[in-house]
Short mmCIF file of C-alpha atoms and ligand atoms in Angstrom, two decimals:
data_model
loop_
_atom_site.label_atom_id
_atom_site.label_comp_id
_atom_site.label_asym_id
_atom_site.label_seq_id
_atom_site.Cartn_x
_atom_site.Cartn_y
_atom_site.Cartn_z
CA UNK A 1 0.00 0.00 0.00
CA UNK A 2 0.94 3.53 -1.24
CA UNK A 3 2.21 5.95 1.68
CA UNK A 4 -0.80 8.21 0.23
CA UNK A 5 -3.04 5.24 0.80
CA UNK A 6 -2.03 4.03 4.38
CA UNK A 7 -2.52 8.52 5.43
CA UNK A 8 -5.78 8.33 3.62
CA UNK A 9 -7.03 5.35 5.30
CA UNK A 10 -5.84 6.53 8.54
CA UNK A 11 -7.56 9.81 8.45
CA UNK A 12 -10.72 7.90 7.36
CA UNK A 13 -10.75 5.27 10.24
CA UNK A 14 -10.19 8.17 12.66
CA UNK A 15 -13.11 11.05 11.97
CA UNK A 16 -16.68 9.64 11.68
CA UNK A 17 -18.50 8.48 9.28
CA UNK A 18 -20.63 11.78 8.51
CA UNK A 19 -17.69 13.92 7.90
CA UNK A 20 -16.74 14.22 4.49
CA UNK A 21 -13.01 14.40 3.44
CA UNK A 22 -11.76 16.36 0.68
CA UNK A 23 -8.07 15.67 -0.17
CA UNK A 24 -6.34 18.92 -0.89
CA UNK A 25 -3.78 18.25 -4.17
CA UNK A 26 -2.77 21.10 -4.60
CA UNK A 27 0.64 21.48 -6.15
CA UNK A 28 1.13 17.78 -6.33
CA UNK A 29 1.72 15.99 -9.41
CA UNK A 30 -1.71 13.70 -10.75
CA UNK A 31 0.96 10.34 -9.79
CA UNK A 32 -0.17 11.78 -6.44
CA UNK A 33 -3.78 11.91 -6.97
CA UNK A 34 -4.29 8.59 -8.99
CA UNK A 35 -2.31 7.11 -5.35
CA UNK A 36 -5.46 8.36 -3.91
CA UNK A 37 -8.03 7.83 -6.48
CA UNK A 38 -7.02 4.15 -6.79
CA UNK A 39 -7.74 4.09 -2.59
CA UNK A 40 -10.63 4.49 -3.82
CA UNK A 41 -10.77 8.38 -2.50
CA UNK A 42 -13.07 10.80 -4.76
CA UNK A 43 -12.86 14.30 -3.74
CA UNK A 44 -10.17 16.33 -4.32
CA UNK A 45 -9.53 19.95 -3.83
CA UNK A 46 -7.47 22.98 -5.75
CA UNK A 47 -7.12 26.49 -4.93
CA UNK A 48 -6.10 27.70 -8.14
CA UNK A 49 -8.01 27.63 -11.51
CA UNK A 50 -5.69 27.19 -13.85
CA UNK A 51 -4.39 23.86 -11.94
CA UNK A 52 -8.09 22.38 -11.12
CA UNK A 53 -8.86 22.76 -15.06
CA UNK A 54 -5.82 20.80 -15.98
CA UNK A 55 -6.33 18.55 -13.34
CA UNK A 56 -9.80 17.44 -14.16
CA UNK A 57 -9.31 17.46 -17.74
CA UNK A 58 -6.18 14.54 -17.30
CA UNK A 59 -8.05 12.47 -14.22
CA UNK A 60 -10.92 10.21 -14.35
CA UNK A 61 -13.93 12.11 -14.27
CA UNK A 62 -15.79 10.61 -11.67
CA UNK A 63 -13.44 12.71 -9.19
CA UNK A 64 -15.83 15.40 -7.32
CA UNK A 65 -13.54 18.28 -7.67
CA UNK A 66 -13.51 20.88 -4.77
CA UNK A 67 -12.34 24.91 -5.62
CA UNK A 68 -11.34 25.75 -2.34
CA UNK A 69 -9.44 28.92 -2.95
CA UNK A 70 -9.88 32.41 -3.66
CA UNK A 71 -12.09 32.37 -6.80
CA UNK A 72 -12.07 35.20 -9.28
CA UNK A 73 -15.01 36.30 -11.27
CA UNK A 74 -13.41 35.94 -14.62
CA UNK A 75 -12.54 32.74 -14.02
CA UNK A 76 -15.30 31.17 -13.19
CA UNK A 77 -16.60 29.88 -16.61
CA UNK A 78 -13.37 27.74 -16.91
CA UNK A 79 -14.78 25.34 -13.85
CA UNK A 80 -18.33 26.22 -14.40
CA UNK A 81 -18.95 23.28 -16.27
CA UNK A 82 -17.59 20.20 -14.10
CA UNK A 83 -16.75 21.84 -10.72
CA UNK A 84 -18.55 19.88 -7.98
CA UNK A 85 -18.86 22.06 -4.73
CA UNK A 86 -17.26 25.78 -4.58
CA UNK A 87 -15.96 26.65 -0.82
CA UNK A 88 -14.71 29.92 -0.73
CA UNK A 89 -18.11 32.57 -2.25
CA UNK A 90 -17.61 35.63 0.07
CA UNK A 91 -19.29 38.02 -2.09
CA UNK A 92 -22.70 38.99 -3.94
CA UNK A 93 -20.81 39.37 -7.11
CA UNK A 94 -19.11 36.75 -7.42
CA UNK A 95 -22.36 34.51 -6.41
CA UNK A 96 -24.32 36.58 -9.63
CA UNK A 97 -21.32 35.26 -11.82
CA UNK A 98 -21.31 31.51 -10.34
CA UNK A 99 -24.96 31.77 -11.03
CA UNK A 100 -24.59 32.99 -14.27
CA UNK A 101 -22.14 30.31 -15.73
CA UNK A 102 -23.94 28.31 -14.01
CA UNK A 103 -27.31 28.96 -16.41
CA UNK A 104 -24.82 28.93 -19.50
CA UNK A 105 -23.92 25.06 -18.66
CA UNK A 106 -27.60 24.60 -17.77
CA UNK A 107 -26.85 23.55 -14.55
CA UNK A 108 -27.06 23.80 -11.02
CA UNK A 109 -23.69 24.90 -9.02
CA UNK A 110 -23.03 23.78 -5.01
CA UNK A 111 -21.50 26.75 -2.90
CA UNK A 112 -20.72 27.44 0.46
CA UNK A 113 -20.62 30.75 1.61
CA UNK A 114 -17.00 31.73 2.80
CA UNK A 115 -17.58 33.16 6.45
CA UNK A 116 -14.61 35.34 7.84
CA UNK A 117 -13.22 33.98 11.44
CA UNK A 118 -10.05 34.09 11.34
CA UNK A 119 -8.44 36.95 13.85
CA UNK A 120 -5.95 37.83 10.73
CA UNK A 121 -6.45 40.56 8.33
CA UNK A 122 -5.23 38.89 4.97
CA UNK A 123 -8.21 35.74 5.48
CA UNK A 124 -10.81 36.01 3.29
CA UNK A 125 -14.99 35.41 3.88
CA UNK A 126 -17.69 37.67 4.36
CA UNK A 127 -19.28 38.86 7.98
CA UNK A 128 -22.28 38.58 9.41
CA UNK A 129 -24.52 41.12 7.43
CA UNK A 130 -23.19 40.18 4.34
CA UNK A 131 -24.27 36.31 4.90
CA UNK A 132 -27.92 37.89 5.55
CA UNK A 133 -27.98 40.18 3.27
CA UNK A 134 -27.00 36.97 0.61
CA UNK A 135 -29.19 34.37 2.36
CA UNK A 136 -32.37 36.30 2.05
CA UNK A 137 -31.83 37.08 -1.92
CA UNK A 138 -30.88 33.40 -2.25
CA UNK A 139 -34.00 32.45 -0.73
CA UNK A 140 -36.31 34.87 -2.55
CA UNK A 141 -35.11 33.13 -5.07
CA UNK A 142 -32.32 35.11 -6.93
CA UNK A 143 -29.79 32.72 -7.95
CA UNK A 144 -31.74 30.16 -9.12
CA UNK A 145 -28.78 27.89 -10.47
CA UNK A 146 -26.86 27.93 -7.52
CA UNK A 147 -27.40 25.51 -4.73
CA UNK A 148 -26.05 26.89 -1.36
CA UNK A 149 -25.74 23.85 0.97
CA UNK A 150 -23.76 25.56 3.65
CA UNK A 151 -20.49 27.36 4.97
CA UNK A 152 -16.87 27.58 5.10
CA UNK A 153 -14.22 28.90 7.43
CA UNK A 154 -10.54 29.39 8.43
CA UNK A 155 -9.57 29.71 11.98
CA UNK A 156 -6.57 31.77 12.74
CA UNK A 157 -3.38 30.60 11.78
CA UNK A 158 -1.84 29.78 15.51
CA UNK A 159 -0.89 27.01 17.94
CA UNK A 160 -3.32 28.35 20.94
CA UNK A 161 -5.94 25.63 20.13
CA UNK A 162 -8.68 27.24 22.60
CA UNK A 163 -8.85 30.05 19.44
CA UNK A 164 -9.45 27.75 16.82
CA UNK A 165 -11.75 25.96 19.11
CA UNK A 166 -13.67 29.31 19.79
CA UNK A 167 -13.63 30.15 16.11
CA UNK A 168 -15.16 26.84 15.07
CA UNK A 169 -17.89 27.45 17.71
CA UNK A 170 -18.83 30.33 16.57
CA UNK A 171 -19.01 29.05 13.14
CA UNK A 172 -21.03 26.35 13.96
CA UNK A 173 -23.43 28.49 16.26
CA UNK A 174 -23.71 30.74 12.60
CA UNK A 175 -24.40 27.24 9.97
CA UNK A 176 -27.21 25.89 12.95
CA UNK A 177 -29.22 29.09 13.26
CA UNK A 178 -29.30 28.96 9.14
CA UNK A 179 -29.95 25.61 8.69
CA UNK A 180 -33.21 26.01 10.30
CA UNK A 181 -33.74 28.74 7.56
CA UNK A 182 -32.39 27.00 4.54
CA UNK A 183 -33.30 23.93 4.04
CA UNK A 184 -30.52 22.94 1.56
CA UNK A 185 -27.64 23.50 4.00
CA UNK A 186 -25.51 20.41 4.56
CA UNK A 187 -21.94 21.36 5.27
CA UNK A 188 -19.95 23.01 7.02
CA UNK A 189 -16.35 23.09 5.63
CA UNK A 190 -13.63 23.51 8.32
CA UNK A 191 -10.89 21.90 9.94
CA UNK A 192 -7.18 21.29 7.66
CA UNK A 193 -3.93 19.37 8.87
CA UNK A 194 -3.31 20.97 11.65
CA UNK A 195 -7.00 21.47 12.83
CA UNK A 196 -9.31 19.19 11.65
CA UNK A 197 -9.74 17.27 15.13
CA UNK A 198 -10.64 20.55 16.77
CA UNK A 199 -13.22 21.23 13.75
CA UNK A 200 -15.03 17.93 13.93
CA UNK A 201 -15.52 18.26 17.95
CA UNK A 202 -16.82 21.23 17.29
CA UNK A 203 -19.55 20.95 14.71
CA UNK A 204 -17.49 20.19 11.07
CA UNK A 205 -18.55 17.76 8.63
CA UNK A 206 -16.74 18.14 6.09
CA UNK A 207 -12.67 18.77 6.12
CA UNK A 208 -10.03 19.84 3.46
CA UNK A 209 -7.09 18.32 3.94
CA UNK A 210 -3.41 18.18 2.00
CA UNK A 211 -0.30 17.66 3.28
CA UNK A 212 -1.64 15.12 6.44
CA UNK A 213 -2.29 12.97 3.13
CA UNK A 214 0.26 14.22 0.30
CA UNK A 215 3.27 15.35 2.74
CA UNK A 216 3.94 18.74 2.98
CA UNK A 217 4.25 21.08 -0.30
CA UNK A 218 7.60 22.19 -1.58
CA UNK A 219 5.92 25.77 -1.80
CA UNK A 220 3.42 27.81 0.13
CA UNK A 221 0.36 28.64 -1.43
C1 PLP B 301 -4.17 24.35 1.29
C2 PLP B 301 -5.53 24.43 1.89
C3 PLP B 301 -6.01 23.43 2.76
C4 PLP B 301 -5.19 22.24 3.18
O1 PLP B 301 -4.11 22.61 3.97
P1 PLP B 301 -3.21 21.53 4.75
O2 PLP B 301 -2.68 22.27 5.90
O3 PLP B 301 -2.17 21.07 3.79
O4 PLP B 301 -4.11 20.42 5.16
C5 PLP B 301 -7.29 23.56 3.25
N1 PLP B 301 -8.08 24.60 2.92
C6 PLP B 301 -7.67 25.57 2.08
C7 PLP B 301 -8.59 26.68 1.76
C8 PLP B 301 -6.38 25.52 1.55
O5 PLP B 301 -5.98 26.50 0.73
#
């Protein structure tokens, strides 16, 4: 068994069986991926466009493929028409563009709604009024091609685990009180390497995860 495979199935045996696991490739060659995919692991997950396209154009194509970076407007219609689930939406314009590529490929795209909790300036994700503000035109029906079946969030980048505990929480306290108002909500993305035990115990089901699984990247991204 593949190194890949043995950190895959360890992961697995270890977080419950609700919790969805997205494998973060990012960087790493598709010899890295097809490890995975022949584990018989499905989701995957790229921050950048340009590498997600190539990706899914090379690898099987029954591989749910995850944009969990920063997405740019213009670049949308170059994932529109395969991309399974969308993490990172944090504003009303890009969400009007998703929606719109979405209509061109006659179908329906999932998002999450990106929600800022991270104590550092540079994270991205929207705040509190903003996910209101979105929520209510979403369910007044305003984007009718997009599905949005829950959120995502970052904690803050540190080794004092009681923050990233308190961020989850309040994430979690924000995805239950909308759950009750949208019926499609589902997920809520957070937890990575270094945090994803913290995330589960405190309300994640679904976790994006790279170099726990793939080793750590030769660059930062
Ligand atoms: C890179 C990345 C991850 C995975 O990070 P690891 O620490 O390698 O697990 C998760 N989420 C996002 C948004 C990322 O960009």
């Amino acid at each position: 068994m593949t190194e890949i495979c043995k950190n895959l199935q360890k992961i697995k045996a270890e977080i419950p069986k609700n919790v969805t696991l997205v494998a973060v490739s990012k960087t790493k060659p598709k010899e890295a991926i097809l490890e995975a995919y022949q584990c018989h692991h499905r989701d995957f997950g790229e921050n950048k466009v340009q590498e997600l396209v190539q990706k899914h154009e090379i690898l099987p194509k029954d591989i749910q493929w995850h944009m969990i970076g920063h997405l740019q407007r213009n670049k949308v219609k170059y994932i529109a028409p395969f991309v399974y689930l969308i993490h990172g939406v944090d504003n009303i314009k890009l969400l009007k563009e998703i929606n719109k590529q979405a209509a061109k490929n006659n179908r329906k795209i999932n998002i999450l709604l990106q929600i800022k909790i991270a104590r550092e300036e540079t994270k991205f994700g929207m705040d509190e009024a903003s996910l209101e503000e979105i929520i209510n035109a979403y369910l007044s029906g305003n984007f009718p091609y997009l599905q949005i079946i829950g959120l995502m969030g970052m904690a803050t980048n540190t080794t004092d685990t009681e923050q990233i505990a308190k961020e989850f929480v309040h994430l979690h306290g924000l995805y239950q009180s909308y759950q009750i108002k949208v019926p499609e909500f589902r997920y809520l993305s957070m937890g990575m390497s270094g945090d994803y035990k913290i995330a589960i115990a405190n309300g994640s089901n679904l976790i994006r995860v790279g170099s726990a699984i793939f080793g750590a990247r030769n660059y930062p991204v």
